[in-house]
Amino acid sequence: MKNTLADFNFFYTFLRPGVDYGTYNHYRRVIIKGRENLPVGEHYIFAPCHQNALMDALLVLNITHKPVAFLARADIFRQPAIAWFLNFLRISPVYRIRDGRDQLSRNEVVFNNAREVIESGMPLCLMAEGTHNNKHQLLPLVKGMFRIAGETQKSLGDKPLYIVPVGFDYDEYQQPFANVCLNIGKPIDIRPFMDEYDTNEPVALNHMRDALAVALKGQIHHVCARERYDDEFAYCHLLTQETLRNLGLKNNAWGRFMARKHISEQIAQMPEEERQVCYDKGAAFAERVQKSGVPLWFASKGWTKGKSLLALIAVALTVLAIIPIWQQWLICNLIVFLPTYGFVKKKIADTQFRSSVNFGIRLALTFLYILITGIVFIITKGFLYALGMAVLCFLSVHVTSRMFILLRDVYYSFKF
């Protein structure tokens, strides 16, 4: 099997900025912390938690300007169109027992290709948990990554190989225009594990896995509760504003993530009786929020009526500024106005894939729409007009999505 993961791909290089731009506009804000932890000029593997299907991989691309190669579970490659898109993004399938024992032999080629990718200097990314999980909770880690790391480190000799833990925190998994935080941790050097790897590989793999699990829990909001997960998660939102004040954190997406993370860490140290009291308070808060019809993440934002008024003024001023060019603005934003999420929600049963499918549909429609309108404008209006409309398109899509976000928050504020 030819190793295409590390090959130069003109279309990937050409379209990558558009994909990155689409990812940023799919979210309200993408906050990335810890870039200084990336091993500069070294070989490394990204090891993120896996909370939101393909969107996790697209967000990893925003960490570095380098191409990144990925390995993902083979079952998501069953649909030809999805397989094509995943291959375009340098994502290769990994086979598990559930895919059939006869498929497992194909992993030898996949793992060899992955090792060659790392040796070439391109980062490799493997989702540490092996399967996605729409909870703020770390699942047990799979060992495939550590086998690749061990064999690659043997090939590199004295040159270091690192595993870089990456945590995600999404306000909302399914709907667009949520906040998402990426938290990059300190890299784990594989070399200290290699003596044990040479003499007792299974034990060395377990030690690598344990080290990464500890590191990842430090990068995410890890809800400790199993049976009462929802209650602890709601309790964290209940105390978010109070914790922000106590810790001196700003009331923004990153601050709220750190506040919720801190609350769960405090709960984990409580006696069982106190913990149950917190869970009961969280359950009551969740019930109240559910009755109001707003999402939990909004209930913890501390949004005031004054902010709603300022938001309405901002939207009104923007609309007034748009009026002189409303026709061009509408043309540039046609895809933005399409209610694709509603279609995806009805058609995609797996909630984890809804955001990814919605993103893919909108991105494909956007590229196609820009291509068609660009050709039409070049023929009818000339190249400079078409170029101006392209610039307006990128600007207006960003502005229009922010208008939607403000109006949505105003709507939620009057419901809560």
mmCIF file of N, CA, C and O in Angstrom, residues 251-318:
data_model
loop_
_atom_site.group_PDB
_atom_site.id
_atom_site.type_symbol
_atom_site.label_atom_id
_atom_site.label_comp_id
_atom_site.label_asym_id
_atom_site.label_seq_id
_atom_site.Cartn_x
_atom_site.Cartn_y
_atom_site.Cartn_z
ATOM 1 N N ASN A 251 -14.732 36.583 32.536
ATOM 2 C CA ASN A 251 -15.950 35.886 32.129
ATOM 3 C C ASN A 251 -15.962 35.736 30.615
ATOM 4 O O ASN A 251 -16.698 36.411 29.897
ATOM 5 N N ASN A 252 -15.103 34.839 30.123
ATOM 6 C CA ASN A 252 -15.073 34.508 28.703
ATOM 7 C C ASN A 252 -15.017 32.981 28.577
ATOM 8 O O ASN A 252 -15.053 32.263 29.579
ATOM 9 N N ALA A 253 -14.954 32.487 27.358
ATOM 10 C CA ALA A 253 -15.018 31.039 27.152
ATOM 11 C C ALA A 253 -13.899 30.318 27.896
ATOM 12 O O ALA A 253 -14.127 29.273 28.524
ATOM 13 N N TRP A 254 -12.683 30.859 27.836
ATOM 14 C CA TRP A 254 -11.559 30.210 28.514
ATOM 15 C C TRP A 254 -11.739 30.262 30.030
ATOM 16 O O TRP A 254 -11.517 29.267 30.734
ATOM 17 N N GLY A 255 -12.131 31.411 30.556
ATOM 18 C CA GLY A 255 -12.328 31.546 31.991
ATOM 19 C C GLY A 255 -13.394 30.598 32.513
ATOM 20 O O GLY A 255 -13.224 29.975 33.570
ATOM 21 N N ARG A 256 -14.498 30.476 31.767
ATOM 22 C CA ARG A 256 -15.577 29.583 32.211
ATOM 23 C C ARG A 256 -15.133 28.120 32.160
ATOM 24 O O ARG A 256 -15.512 27.314 33.009
ATOM 25 N N PHE A 257 -14.346 27.761 31.149
ATOM 26 C CA PHE A 257 -13.787 26.404 31.082
ATOM 27 C C PHE A 257 -12.908 26.120 32.285
ATOM 28 O O PHE A 257 -13.036 25.076 32.945
ATOM 29 N N MET A 258 -12.014 27.044 32.623
ATOM 30 C CA MET A 258 -11.122 26.844 33.756
ATOM 31 C C MET A 258 -11.894 26.804 35.077
ATOM 32 O O MET A 258 -11.532 26.065 35.999
ATOM 33 N N ALA A 259 -12.971 27.593 35.162
ATOM 34 C CA ALA A 259 -13.791 27.582 36.376
ATOM 35 C C ALA A 259 -14.478 26.228 36.546
ATOM 36 O O ALA A 259 -14.459 25.643 37.641
ATOM 37 N N ARG A 260 -15.084 25.708 35.489
ATOM 38 C CA ARG A 260 -15.754 24.406 35.571
ATOM 39 C C ARG A 260 -14.749 23.291 35.896
ATOM 40 O O ARG A 260 -15.043 22.373 36.669
ATOM 41 N N LYS A 261 -13.579 23.384 35.286
ATOM 42 C CA LYS A 261 -12.518 22.405 35.548
ATOM 43 C C LYS A 261 -12.130 22.428 37.030
ATOM 44 O O LYS A 261 -11.985 21.376 37.678
ATOM 45 N N HIS A 262 -11.993 23.615 37.580
ATOM 46 C CA HIS A 262 -11.625 23.776 38.986
ATOM 47 C C HIS A 262 -12.702 23.200 39.898
ATOM 48 O O HIS A 262 -12.396 22.530 40.904
ATOM 49 N N ILE A 263 -13.970 23.424 39.559
ATOM 50 C CA ILE A 263 -15.070 22.938 40.395
ATOM 51 C C ILE A 263 -15.057 21.408 40.454
ATOM 52 O O ILE A 263 -15.203 20.815 41.529
ATOM 53 N N SER A 264 -14.888 20.750 39.310
ATOM 54 C CA SER A 264 -14.848 19.290 39.306
ATOM 55 C C SER A 264 -13.654 18.756 40.088
ATOM 56 O O SER A 264 -13.747 17.716 40.764
ATOM 57 N N GLU A 265 -12.519 19.456 40.009
ATOM 58 C CA GLU A 265 -11.351 19.037 40.781
ATOM 59 C C GLU A 265 -11.619 19.146 42.278
ATOM 60 O O GLU A 265 -11.179 18.304 43.072
ATOM 61 N N GLN A 266 -12.377 20.180 42.689
ATOM 62 C CA GLN A 266 -12.737 20.340 44.091
ATOM 63 C C GLN A 266 -13.719 19.253 44.533
ATOM 64 O O GLN A 266 -13.596 18.693 45.625
ATOM 65 N N ILE A 267 -14.680 18.938 43.668
ATOM 66 C CA ILE A 267 -15.663 17.903 43.996
ATOM 67 C C ILE A 267 -14.977 16.557 44.205
ATOM 68 O O ILE A 267 -15.344 15.775 45.096
ATOM 69 N N ALA A 268 -13.966 16.263 43.399
ATOM 70 C CA ALA A 268 -13.266 14.980 43.485
ATOM 71 C C ALA A 268 -12.591 14.792 44.842
ATOM 72 O O ALA A 268 -12.358 13.649 45.272
ATOM 73 N N GLN A 269 -12.291 15.891 45.538
ATOM 74 C CA GLN A 269 -11.610 15.809 46.828
ATOM 75 C C GLN A 269 -12.582 15.820 48.005
ATOM 76 O O GLN A 269 -12.174 15.684 49.157
ATOM 77 N N MET A 270 -13.874 15.977 47.736
ATOM 78 C CA MET A 270 -14.872 16.061 48.811
ATOM 79 C C MET A 270 -15.218 14.683 49.366
ATOM 80 O O MET A 270 -15.146 13.678 48.653
ATOM 81 N N PRO A 271 -15.631 14.622 50.630
ATOM 82 C CA PRO A 271 -16.226 13.380 51.160
ATOM 83 C C PRO A 271 -17.504 13.050 50.390
ATOM 84 O O PRO A 271 -18.146 13.942 49.823
ATOM 85 N N GLU A 272 -17.890 11.806 50.407
ATOM 86 C CA GLU A 272 -19.028 11.351 49.610
ATOM 87 C C GLU A 272 -20.317 12.102 49.940
ATOM 88 O O GLU A 272 -21.084 12.456 49.033
ATOM 89 N N GLU A 273 -20.575 12.381 51.211
ATOM 90 C CA GLU A 273 -21.818 13.057 51.592
ATOM 91 C C GLU A 273 -21.880 14.463 50.989
ATOM 92 O O GLU A 273 -22.918 14.887 50.481
ATOM 93 N N GLU A 274 -20.773 15.212 51.080
ATOM 94 C CA GLU A 274 -20.742 16.564 50.509
ATOM 95 C C GLU A 274 -20.908 16.513 48.990
ATOM 96 O O GLU A 274 -21.562 17.372 48.397
ATOM 97 N N ARG A 275 -20.316 15.497 48.382
ATOM 98 C CA ARG A 275 -20.414 15.345 46.939
ATOM 99 C C ARG A 275 -21.865 15.140 46.513
ATOM 100 O O ARG A 275 -22.332 15.737 45.533
ATOM 101 N N GLN A 276 -22.604 14.344 47.261
ATOM 102 C CA GLN A 276 -23.996 14.089 46.935
ATOM 103 C C GLN A 276 -24.836 15.355 47.059
ATOM 104 O O GLN A 276 -25.778 15.569 46.284
ATOM 105 N N VAL A 277 -24.504 16.202 48.031
ATOM 106 C CA VAL A 277 -25.208 17.482 48.171
ATOM 107 C C VAL A 277 -24.986 18.341 46.919
ATOM 108 O O VAL A 277 -25.922 18.970 46.405
ATOM 109 N N CYS A 278 -23.749 18.371 46.427
ATOM 110 C CA CYS A 278 -23.448 19.122 45.198
ATOM 111 C C CYS A 278 -24.248 18.569 44.019
ATOM 112 O O CYS A 278 -24.794 19.331 43.215
ATOM 113 N N TYR A 279 -24.311 17.251 43.927
ATOM 114 C CA TYR A 279 -25.055 16.629 42.834
ATOM 115 C C TYR A 279 -26.536 16.992 42.907
ATOM 116 O O TYR A 279 -27.176 17.246 41.873
ATOM 117 N N ASP A 280 -27.084 17.030 44.102
ATOM 118 C CA ASP A 280 -28.502 17.378 44.251
ATOM 119 C C ASP A 280 -28.745 18.822 43.818
ATOM 120 O O ASP A 280 -29.760 19.111 43.161
ATOM 121 N N LYS A 281 -27.847 19.719 44.186
ATOM 122 C CA LYS A 281 -27.980 21.114 43.759
ATOM 123 C C LYS A 281 -27.865 21.223 42.235
ATOM 124 O O LYS A 281 -28.586 21.994 41.594
ATOM 125 N N GLY A 282 -26.942 20.438 41.664
ATOM 126 C CA GLY A 282 -26.793 20.439 40.215
ATOM 127 C C GLY A 282 -28.036 19.934 39.518
ATOM 128 O O GLY A 282 -28.458 20.488 38.491
ATOM 129 N N ALA A 283 -28.662 18.882 40.066
ATOM 130 C CA ALA A 283 -29.876 18.331 39.464
ATOM 131 C C ALA A 283 -31.007 19.351 39.486
ATOM 132 O O ALA A 283 -31.758 19.488 38.504
ATOM 133 N N ALA A 284 -31.137 20.090 40.593
ATOM 134 C CA ALA A 284 -32.182 21.108 40.690
ATOM 135 C C ALA A 284 -31.939 22.236 39.683
ATOM 136 O O ALA A 284 -32.880 22.737 39.041
ATOM 137 N N PHE A 285 -30.667 22.628 39.538
ATOM 138 C CA PHE A 285 -30.335 23.686 38.585
ATOM 139 C C PHE A 285 -30.606 23.221 37.153
ATOM 140 O O PHE A 285 -31.145 23.973 36.336
ATOM 141 N N ALA A 286 -30.227 21.985 36.845
ATOM 142 C CA ALA A 286 -30.461 21.447 35.503
ATOM 143 C C ALA A 286 -31.950 21.428 35.167
ATOM 144 O O ALA A 286 -32.352 21.735 34.039
ATOM 145 N N GLU A 287 -32.777 21.070 36.150
ATOM 146 C CA GLU A 287 -34.226 21.031 35.930
ATOM 147 C C GLU A 287 -34.770 22.433 35.639
ATOM 148 O O GLU A 287 -35.592 22.620 34.743
ATOM 149 N N ARG A 288 -34.271 23.402 36.393
ATOM 150 C CA ARG A 288 -34.702 24.788 36.174
ATOM 151 C C ARG A 288 -34.297 25.277 34.792
ATOM 152 O O ARG A 288 -35.084 25.901 34.070
ATOM 153 N N VAL A 289 -33.066 24.985 34.399
ATOM 154 C CA VAL A 289 -32.574 25.419 33.087
ATOM 155 C C VAL A 289 -33.358 24.742 31.965
ATOM 156 O O VAL A 289 -33.726 25.373 30.968
ATOM 157 N N GLN A 290 -33.635 23.457 32.129
ATOM 158 C CA GLN A 290 -34.381 22.725 31.103
ATOM 159 C C GLN A 290 -35.775 23.313 30.918
ATOM 160 O O GLN A 290 -36.271 23.437 29.792
ATOM 161 N N LYS A 291 -36.422 23.691 32.009
ATOM 162 C CA LYS A 291 -37.757 24.285 31.915
ATOM 163 C C LYS A 291 -37.722 25.631 31.195
ATOM 164 O O LYS A 291 -38.682 26.004 30.516
ATOM 165 N N SER A 292 -36.622 26.358 31.334
ATOM 166 C CA SER A 292 -36.514 27.666 30.684
ATOM 167 C C SER A 292 -36.303 27.544 29.180
ATOM 168 O O SER A 292 -36.534 28.498 28.431
ATOM 169 N N GLY A 293 -35.817 26.373 28.741
ATOM 170 C CA GLY A 293 -35.622 26.158 27.308
ATOM 171 C C GLY A 293 -34.333 26.722 26.755
ATOM 172 O O GLY A 293 -34.196 26.901 25.546
ATOM 173 N N VAL A 294 -33.352 26.992 27.623
ATOM 174 C CA VAL A 294 -32.050 27.486 27.150
ATOM 175 C C VAL A 294 -31.007 26.411 27.426
ATOM 176 O O VAL A 294 -31.181 25.573 28.313
ATOM 177 N N PRO A 295 -29.899 26.400 26.690
ATOM 178 C CA PRO A 295 -28.839 25.413 26.963
ATOM 179 C C PRO A 295 -28.088 25.744 28.241
ATOM 180 O O PRO A 295 -28.044 26.898 28.681
ATOM 181 N N LEU A 296 -27.501 24.731 28.824
ATOM 182 C CA LEU A 296 -26.799 24.879 30.096
ATOM 183 C C LEU A 296 -25.642 25.865 29.985
ATOM 184 O O LEU A 296 -25.402 26.658 30.907
ATOM 185 N N TRP A 297 -24.921 25.825 28.854
ATOM 186 C CA TRP A 297 -23.768 26.710 28.719
ATOM 187 C C TRP A 297 -24.178 28.179 28.779
ATOM 188 O O TRP A 297 -23.434 29.016 29.293
ATOM 189 N N PHE A 298 -25.382 28.509 28.257
ATOM 190 C CA PHE A 298 -25.815 29.907 28.309
ATOM 191 C C PHE A 298 -26.206 30.305 29.724
ATOM 192 O O PHE A 298 -25.954 31.436 30.151
ATOM 193 N N ALA A 299 -26.815 29.372 30.448
ATOM 194 C CA ALA A 299 -27.266 29.683 31.811
ATOM 195 C C ALA A 299 -26.116 30.060 32.721
ATOM 196 O O ALA A 299 -26.317 30.742 33.732
ATOM 197 N N SER A 300 -24.896 29.630 32.378
ATOM 198 C CA SER A 300 -23.742 29.921 33.236
ATOM 199 C C SER A 300 -22.928 31.123 32.753
ATOM 200 O O SER A 300 -21.906 31.452 33.348
ATOM 201 N N LYS A 301 -23.383 31.790 31.687
ATOM 202 C CA LYS A 301 -22.603 32.892 31.119
ATOM 203 C C LYS A 301 -22.695 34.187 31.900
ATOM 204 O O LYS A 301 -21.852 35.075 31.749
ATOM 205 N N GLY A 302 -23.752 34.338 32.699
ATOM 206 C CA GLY A 302 -23.935 35.593 33.408
ATOM 207 C C GLY A 302 -24.370 36.713 32.482
ATOM 208 O O GLY A 302 -24.050 37.886 32.711
ATOM 209 N N TRP A 303 -25.113 36.365 31.443
ATOM 210 C CA TRP A 303 -25.575 37.354 30.461
ATOM 211 C C TRP A 303 -26.656 38.224 31.093
ATOM 212 O O TRP A 303 -27.588 37.724 31.706
ATOM 213 N N THR A 304 -26.550 39.528 30.921
ATOM 214 C CA THR A 304 -27.487 40.470 31.537
ATOM 215 C C THR A 304 -28.369 41.122 30.479
ATOM 216 O O THR A 304 -28.078 41.073 29.279
ATOM 217 N N LYS A 305 -29.437 41.752 30.939
ATOM 218 C CA LYS A 305 -30.329 42.482 30.024
ATOM 219 C C LYS A 305 -29.590 43.653 29.376
ATOM 220 O O LYS A 305 -29.874 44.039 28.251
ATOM 221 N N GLY A 306 -28.634 44.229 30.123
ATOM 222 C CA GLY A 306 -27.835 45.317 29.543
ATOM 223 C C GLY A 306 -27.024 44.840 28.346
ATOM 224 O O GLY A 306 -26.915 45.540 27.334
ATOM 225 N N LYS A 307 -26.459 43.623 28.435
ATOM 226 C CA LYS A 307 -25.734 43.061 27.299
ATOM 227 C C LYS A 307 -26.665 42.820 26.125
ATOM 228 O O LYS A 307 -26.292 43.011 24.962
ATOM 229 N N SER A 308 -27.887 42.408 26.437
ATOM 230 C CA SER A 308 -28.861 42.183 25.368
ATOM 231 C C SER A 308 -29.154 43.473 24.627
ATOM 232 O O SER A 308 -29.250 43.496 23.392
ATOM 233 N N LEU A 309 -29.302 44.562 25.372
ATOM 234 C CA LEU A 309 -29.569 45.857 24.742
ATOM 235 C C LEU A 309 -28.399 46.280 23.856
ATOM 236 O O LEU A 309 -28.594 46.725 22.712
ATOM 237 N N LEU A 310 -27.171 46.133 24.360
ATOM 238 C CA LEU A 310 -25.990 46.480 23.562
ATOM 239 C C LEU A 310 -25.888 45.605 22.316
ATOM 240 O O LEU A 310 -25.512 46.083 21.234
ATOM 241 N N ALA A 311 -26.242 44.326 22.449
ATOM 242 C CA ALA A 311 -26.204 43.416 21.309
ATOM 243 C C ALA A 311 -27.201 43.843 20.238
ATOM 244 O O ALA A 311 -26.889 43.838 19.039
ATOM 245 N N LEU A 312 -28.403 44.221 20.653
ATOM 246 C CA LEU A 312 -29.413 44.672 19.695
ATOM 247 C C LEU A 312 -28.977 45.955 18.991
ATOM 248 O O LEU A 312 -29.209 46.124 17.787
ATOM 249 N N ILE A 313 -28.340 46.850 19.731
ATOM 250 C CA ILE A 313 -27.833 48.084 19.119
ATOM 251 C C ILE A 313 -26.754 47.761 18.090
ATOM 252 O O ILE A 313 -26.733 48.330 16.983
ATOM 253 N N ALA A 314 -25.849 46.840 18.433
ATOM 254 C CA ALA A 314 -24.776 46.455 17.510
ATOM 255 C C ALA A 314 -25.341 45.845 16.233
ATOM 256 O O ALA A 314 -24.880 46.155 15.126
ATOM 257 N N VAL A 315 -26.343 44.985 16.366
ATOM 258 C CA VAL A 315 -26.961 44.368 15.193
ATOM 259 C C VAL A 315 -27.658 45.426 14.336
ATOM 260 O O VAL A 315 -27.537 45.423 13.098
ATOM 261 N N ALA A 316 -28.363 46.338 14.997
ATOM 262 C CA ALA A 316 -29.079 47.389 14.267
ATOM 263 C C ALA A 316 -28.110 48.279 13.486
ATOM 264 O O ALA A 316 -28.356 48.619 12.319
ATOM 265 N N LEU A 317 -26.998 48.663 14.108
ATOM 266 C CA LEU A 317 -26.003 49.494 13.427
ATOM 267 C C LEU A 317 -25.381 48.755 12.245
ATOM 268 O O LEU A 317 -25.117 49.359 11.199
ATOM 269 N N THR A 318 -25.145 47.463 12.425
ATOM 270 C CA THR A 318 -24.593 46.661 11.329
ATOM 271 C C THR A 318 -25.558 46.596 10.155
ATOM 272 O O THR A 318 -25.158 46.741 8.992
#
